mmCIF file of C-alpha atoms in Angstrom:
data_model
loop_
_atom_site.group_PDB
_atom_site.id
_atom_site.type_symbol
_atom_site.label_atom_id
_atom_site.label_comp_id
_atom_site.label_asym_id
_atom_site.label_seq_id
_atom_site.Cartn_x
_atom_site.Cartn_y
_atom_site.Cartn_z
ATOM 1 C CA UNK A 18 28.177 -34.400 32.487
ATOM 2 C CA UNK A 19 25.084 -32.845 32.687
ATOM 3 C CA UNK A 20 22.287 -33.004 30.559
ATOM 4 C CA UNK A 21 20.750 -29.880 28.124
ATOM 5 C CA UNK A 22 16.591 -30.622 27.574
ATOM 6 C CA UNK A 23 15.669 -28.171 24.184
ATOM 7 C CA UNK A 24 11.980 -29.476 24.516
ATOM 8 C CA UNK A 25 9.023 -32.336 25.636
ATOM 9 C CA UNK A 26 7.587 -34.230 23.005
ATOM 10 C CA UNK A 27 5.278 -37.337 23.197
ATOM 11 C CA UNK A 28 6.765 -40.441 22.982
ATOM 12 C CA UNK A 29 5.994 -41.446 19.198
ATOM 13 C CA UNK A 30 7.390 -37.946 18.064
ATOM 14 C CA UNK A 31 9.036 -38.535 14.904
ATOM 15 C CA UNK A 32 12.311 -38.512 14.962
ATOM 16 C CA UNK A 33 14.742 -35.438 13.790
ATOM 17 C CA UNK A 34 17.150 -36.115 10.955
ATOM 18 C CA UNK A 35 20.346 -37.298 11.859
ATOM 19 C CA UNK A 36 22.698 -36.228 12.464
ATOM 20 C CA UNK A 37 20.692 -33.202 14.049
ATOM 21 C CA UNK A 38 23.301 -31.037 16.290
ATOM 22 C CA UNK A 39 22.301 -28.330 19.259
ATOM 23 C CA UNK A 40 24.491 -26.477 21.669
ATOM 24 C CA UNK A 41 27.893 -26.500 22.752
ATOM 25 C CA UNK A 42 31.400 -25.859 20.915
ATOM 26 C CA UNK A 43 31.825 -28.660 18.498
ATOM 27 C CA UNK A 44 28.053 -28.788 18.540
ATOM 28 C CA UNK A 45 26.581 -31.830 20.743
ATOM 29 C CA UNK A 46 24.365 -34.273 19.094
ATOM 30 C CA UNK A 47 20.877 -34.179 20.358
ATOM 31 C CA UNK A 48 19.044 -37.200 20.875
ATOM 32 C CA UNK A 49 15.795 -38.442 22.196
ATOM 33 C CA UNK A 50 14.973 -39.843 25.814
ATOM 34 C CA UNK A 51 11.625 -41.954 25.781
ATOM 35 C CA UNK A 52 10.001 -42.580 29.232
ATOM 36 C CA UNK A 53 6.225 -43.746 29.235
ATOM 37 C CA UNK A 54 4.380 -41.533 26.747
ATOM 38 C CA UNK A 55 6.742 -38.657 26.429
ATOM 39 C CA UNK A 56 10.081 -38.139 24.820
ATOM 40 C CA UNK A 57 12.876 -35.576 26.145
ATOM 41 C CA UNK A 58 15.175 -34.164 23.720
ATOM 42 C CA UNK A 59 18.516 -33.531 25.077
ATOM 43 C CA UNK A 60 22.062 -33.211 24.452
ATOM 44 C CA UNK A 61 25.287 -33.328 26.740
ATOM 45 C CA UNK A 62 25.339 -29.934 28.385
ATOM 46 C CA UNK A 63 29.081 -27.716 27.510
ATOM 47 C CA UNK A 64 30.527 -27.001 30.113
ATOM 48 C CA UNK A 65 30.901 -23.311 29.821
ATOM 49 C CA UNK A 66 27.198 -22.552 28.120
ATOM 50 C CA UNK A 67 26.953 -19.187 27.537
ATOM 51 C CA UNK A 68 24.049 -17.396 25.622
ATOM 52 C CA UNK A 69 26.168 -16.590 22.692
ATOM 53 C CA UNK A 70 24.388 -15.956 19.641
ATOM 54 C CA UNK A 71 25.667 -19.291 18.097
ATOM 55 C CA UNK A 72 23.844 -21.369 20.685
ATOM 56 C CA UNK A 73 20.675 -19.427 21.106
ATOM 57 C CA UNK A 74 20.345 -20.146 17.420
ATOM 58 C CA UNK A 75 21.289 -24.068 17.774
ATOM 59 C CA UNK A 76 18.353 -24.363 20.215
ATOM 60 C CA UNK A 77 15.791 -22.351 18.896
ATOM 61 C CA UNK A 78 16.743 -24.662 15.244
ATOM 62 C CA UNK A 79 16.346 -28.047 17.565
ATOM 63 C CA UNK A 80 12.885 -26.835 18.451
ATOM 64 C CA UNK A 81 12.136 -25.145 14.963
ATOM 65 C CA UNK A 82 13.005 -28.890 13.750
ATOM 66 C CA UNK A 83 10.720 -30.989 16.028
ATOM 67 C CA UNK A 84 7.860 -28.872 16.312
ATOM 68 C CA UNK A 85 7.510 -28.661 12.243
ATOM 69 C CA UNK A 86 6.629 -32.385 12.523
ATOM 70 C CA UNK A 87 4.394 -32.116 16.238
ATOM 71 C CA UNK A 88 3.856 -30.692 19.533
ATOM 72 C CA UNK A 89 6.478 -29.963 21.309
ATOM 73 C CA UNK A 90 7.201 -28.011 24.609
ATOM 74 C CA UNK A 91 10.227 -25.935 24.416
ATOM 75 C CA UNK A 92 12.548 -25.254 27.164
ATOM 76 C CA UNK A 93 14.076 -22.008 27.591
ATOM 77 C CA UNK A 94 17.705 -21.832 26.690
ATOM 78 C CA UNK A 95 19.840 -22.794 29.236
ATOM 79 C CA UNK A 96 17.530 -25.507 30.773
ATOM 80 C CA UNK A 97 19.914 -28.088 32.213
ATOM 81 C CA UNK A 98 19.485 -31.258 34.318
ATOM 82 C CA UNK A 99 21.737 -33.091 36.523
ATOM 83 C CA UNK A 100 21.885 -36.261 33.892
ATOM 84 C CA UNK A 101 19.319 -38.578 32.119
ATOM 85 C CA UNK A 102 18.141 -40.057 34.515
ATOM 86 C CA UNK A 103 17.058 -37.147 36.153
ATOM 87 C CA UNK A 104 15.098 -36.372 32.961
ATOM 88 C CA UNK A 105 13.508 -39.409 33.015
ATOM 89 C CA UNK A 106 12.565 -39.212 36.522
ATOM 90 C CA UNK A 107 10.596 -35.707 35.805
ATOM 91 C CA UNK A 108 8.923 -37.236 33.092
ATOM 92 C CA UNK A 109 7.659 -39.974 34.746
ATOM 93 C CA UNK A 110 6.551 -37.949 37.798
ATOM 94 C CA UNK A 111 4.941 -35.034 35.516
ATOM 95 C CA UNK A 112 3.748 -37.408 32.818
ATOM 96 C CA UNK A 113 0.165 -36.485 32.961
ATOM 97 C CA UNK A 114 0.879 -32.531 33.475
ATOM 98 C CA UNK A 115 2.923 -32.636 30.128
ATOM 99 C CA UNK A 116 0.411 -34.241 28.054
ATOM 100 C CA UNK A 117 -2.210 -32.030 28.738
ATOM 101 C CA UNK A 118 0.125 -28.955 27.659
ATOM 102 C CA UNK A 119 0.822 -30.913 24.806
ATOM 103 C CA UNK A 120 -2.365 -31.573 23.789
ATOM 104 C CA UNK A 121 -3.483 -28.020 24.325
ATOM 105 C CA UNK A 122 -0.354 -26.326 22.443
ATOM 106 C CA UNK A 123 -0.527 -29.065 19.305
ATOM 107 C CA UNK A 124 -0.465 -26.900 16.063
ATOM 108 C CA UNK A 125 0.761 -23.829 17.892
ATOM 109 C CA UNK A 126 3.210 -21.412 17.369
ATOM 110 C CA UNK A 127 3.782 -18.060 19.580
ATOM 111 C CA UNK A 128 3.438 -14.275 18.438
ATOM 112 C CA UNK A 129 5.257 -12.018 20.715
ATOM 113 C CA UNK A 130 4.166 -8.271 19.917
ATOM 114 C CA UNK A 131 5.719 -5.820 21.488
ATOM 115 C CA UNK A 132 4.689 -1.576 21.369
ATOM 116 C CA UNK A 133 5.250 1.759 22.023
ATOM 117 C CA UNK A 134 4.404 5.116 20.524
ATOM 118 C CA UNK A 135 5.546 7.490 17.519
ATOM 119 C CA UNK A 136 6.468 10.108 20.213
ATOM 120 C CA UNK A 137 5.218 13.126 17.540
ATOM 121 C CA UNK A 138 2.328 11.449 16.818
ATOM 122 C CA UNK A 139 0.951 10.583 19.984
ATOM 123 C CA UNK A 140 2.118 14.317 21.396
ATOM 124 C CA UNK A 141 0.232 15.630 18.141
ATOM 125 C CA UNK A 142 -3.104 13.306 19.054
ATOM 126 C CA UNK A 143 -3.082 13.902 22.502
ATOM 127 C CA UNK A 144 -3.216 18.049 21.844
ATOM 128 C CA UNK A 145 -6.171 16.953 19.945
ATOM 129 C CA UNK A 146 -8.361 15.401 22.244
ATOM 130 C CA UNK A 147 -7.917 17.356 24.914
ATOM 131 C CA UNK A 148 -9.251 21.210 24.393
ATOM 132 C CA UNK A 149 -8.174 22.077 27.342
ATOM 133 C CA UNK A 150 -4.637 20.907 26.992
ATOM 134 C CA UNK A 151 -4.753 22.487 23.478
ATOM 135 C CA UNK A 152 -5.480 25.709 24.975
ATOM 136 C CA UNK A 153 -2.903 25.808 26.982
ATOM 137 C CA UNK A 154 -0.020 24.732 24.101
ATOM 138 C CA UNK A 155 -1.418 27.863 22.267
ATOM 139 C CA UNK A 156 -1.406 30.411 25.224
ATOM 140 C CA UNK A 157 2.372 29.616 25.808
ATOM 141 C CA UNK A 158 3.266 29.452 22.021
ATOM 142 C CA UNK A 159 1.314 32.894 21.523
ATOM 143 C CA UNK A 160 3.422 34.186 24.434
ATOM 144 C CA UNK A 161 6.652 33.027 22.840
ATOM 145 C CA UNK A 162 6.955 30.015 24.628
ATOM 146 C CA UNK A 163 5.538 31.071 28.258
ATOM 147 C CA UNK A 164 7.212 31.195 31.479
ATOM 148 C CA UNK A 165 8.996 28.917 33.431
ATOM 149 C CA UNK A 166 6.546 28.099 35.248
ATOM 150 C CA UNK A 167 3.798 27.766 32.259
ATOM 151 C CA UNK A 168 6.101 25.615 30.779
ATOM 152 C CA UNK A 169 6.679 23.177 33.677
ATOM 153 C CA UNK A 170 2.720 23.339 33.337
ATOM 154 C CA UNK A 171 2.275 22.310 30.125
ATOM 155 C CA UNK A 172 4.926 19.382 30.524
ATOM 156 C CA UNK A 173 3.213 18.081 33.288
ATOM 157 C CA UNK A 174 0.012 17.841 31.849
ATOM 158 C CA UNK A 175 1.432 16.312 28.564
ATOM 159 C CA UNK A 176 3.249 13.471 30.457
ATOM 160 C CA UNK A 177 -0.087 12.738 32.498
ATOM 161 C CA UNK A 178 -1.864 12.945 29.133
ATOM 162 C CA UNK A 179 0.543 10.652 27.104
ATOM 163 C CA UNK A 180 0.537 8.273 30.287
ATOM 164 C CA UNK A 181 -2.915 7.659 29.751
ATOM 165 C CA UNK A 182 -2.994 7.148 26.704
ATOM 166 C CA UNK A 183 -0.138 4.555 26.979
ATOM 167 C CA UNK A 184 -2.580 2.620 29.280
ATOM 168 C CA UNK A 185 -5.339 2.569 26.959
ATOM 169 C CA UNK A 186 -3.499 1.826 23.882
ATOM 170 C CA UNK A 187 -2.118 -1.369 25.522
ATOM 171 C CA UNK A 188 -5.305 -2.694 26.398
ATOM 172 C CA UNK A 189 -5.954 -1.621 22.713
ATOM 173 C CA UNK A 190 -3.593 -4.152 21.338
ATOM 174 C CA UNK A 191 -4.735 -6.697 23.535
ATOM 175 C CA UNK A 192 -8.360 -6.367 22.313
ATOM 176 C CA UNK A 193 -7.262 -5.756 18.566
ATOM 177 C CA UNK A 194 -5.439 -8.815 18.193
ATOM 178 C CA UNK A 195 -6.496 -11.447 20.853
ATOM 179 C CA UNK A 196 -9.435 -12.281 18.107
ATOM 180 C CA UNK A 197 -7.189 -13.817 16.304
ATOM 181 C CA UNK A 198 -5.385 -15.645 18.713
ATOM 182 C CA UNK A 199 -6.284 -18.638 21.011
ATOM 183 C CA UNK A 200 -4.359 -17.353 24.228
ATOM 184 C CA UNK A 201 -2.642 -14.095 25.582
ATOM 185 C CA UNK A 202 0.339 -14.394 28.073
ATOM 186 C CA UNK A 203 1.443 -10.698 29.123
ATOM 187 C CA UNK A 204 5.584 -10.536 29.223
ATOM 188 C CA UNK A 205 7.004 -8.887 31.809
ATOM 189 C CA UNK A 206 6.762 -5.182 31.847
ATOM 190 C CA UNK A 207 9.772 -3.152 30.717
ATOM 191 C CA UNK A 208 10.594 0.719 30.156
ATOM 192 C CA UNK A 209 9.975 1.542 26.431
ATOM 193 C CA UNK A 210 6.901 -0.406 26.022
ATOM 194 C CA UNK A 211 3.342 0.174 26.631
ATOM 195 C CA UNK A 212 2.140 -3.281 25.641
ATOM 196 C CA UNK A 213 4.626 -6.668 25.936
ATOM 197 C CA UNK A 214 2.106 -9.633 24.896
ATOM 198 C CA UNK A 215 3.354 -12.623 23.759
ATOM 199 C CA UNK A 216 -0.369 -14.353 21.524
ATOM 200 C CA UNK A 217 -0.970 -17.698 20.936
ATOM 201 C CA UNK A 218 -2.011 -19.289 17.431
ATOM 202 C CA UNK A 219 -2.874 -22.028 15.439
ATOM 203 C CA UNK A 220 -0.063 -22.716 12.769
ATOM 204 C CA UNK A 221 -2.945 -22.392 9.639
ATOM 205 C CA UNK A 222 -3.967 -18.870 10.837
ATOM 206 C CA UNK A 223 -0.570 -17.101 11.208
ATOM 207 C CA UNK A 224 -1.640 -15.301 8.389
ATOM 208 C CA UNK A 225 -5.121 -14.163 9.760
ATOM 209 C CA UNK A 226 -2.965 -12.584 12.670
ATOM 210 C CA UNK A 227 -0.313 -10.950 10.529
ATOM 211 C CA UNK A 228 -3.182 -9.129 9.068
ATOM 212 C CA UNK A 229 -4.759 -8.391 11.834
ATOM 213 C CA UNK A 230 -1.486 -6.535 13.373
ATOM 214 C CA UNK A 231 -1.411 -4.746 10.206
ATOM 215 C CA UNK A 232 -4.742 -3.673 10.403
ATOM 216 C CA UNK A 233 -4.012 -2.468 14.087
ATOM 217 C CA UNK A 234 -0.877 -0.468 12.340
ATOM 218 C CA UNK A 235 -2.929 1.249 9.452
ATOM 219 C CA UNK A 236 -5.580 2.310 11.956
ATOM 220 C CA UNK A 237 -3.661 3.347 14.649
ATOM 221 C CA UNK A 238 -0.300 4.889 12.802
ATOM 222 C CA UNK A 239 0.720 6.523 16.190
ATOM 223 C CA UNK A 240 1.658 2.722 17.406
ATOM 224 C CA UNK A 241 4.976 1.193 16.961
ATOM 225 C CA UNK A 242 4.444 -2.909 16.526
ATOM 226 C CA UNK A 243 7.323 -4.911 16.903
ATOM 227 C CA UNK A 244 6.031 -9.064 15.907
ATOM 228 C CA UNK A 245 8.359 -11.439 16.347
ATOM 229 C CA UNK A 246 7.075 -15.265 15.316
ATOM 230 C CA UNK A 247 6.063 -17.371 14.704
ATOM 231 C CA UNK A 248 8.402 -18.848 17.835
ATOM 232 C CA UNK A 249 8.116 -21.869 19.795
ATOM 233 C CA UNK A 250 5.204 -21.247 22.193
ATOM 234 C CA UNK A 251 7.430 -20.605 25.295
ATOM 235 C CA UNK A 252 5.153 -18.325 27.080
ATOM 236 C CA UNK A 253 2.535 -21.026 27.404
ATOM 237 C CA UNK A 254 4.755 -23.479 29.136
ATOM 238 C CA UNK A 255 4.557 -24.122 32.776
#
């Protein structure tokens, strides 16, 4: 059977409670594999995993439970390995790699922030700051809407204008809330967003960046934040 790894841990990790349970349908019992200075923790892999919402919960509560009590490197979901021993043998070869992430991730949790724009907002702030685009919305509105090919025009313009201004206010977020933060990873880039950055931060100042992404929302009221954290810090695993 093979072998489900939720996370890396050093090797005098406490201990989770028993009986602690992760993935799988009855839930498998985790346990801990210790090899040199680092300690695995794995259960026996289902056979027909799937990323239903039961299971994505089981393992993010496995790592939610061992990283209340110390560093931990999480896995994503799904993270499989032939058997223990196979475990064993990648922490023994990676040994020193692993405790150097651990050491730099201990007492941190991850802030993934995700944004996009109030669509009327932004349309209403980028008539503002550009006169000349301005203009132009006011000619075709005082001409009952303008021609086809005014129209097509203005559109244009407005897309190029809101396309820049998607640019900016990504770097925007970045530079508003990486203060308050001890690492950036970008996520990968998706339609819908204009900034996918997942922050990393010291467990005793989650609250110095909650504020700080509410500051970035009462200043800038034409952003949409999504936060989701604290997580595990995933993004900052290699």
């Amino acid at each position: 059977m093979s072998t489900y790894v939720y996370g890396i841990a050093r090797g005098n990790h406490p201990e989770l409670p028993e009986p602690t349970h992760g993935v799988g349908e009855p839930p498998m019992p985790v346990r801990a594999l210790r090899t040199g200075e680092l300690t695995a923790l794995v259960s026996d892999a289902p056979e027909d995993l799937r990323p239903k919402r039961r299971d994505l919960l089981a393992h993010q509560t496995v790592l939610a439970e061992a990283g209340a009590v110390g560093a931990v490197l999480p896995m994503r979901f799904g993270s499989l390995s032939t058997d223990d021993e196979s475990v064993r043998t990648v922490l023994a070869e990676r040994e020193k790699h692993y405790l150097e992430r651990l050491d730099a991730l201990d007492n941190k949790v991850e802030y993934n922030v995700k944004a996009s724009h109030d669509e009327e907002a932004v349309l209403h702030q980028v008539l503002a700051d550009d006169p000349e685009l301005r203009a132009l919305n006011e000619a075709n509105r005082a001409a009952g809407g303008g021609t086809y090919e005014q129209k097509l025009r203005l559109g244009e313009r407005v897309v190029q204008a809101v396309q820049q201004r998607e640019k900016r206010d990504g770097e925007l977020v970045r530079q508003a809330l990486e203060g308050a933060a001890g690492d950036t990873s970008p996520g990968p880039d998706s339609s819908g967003w204009l900034a996918n950055i997942s922050f990393l931060v010291d467990r005793d100042s989650t609250a110095d960046f909650v504020e700080a992404v509410d500051a970035l929302r009462k200043e800038h009221p034409h952003l949409v934040l999504q936060v989701n954290g604290p997580l595990p810090p995933y993004s900052f695993v290699e």
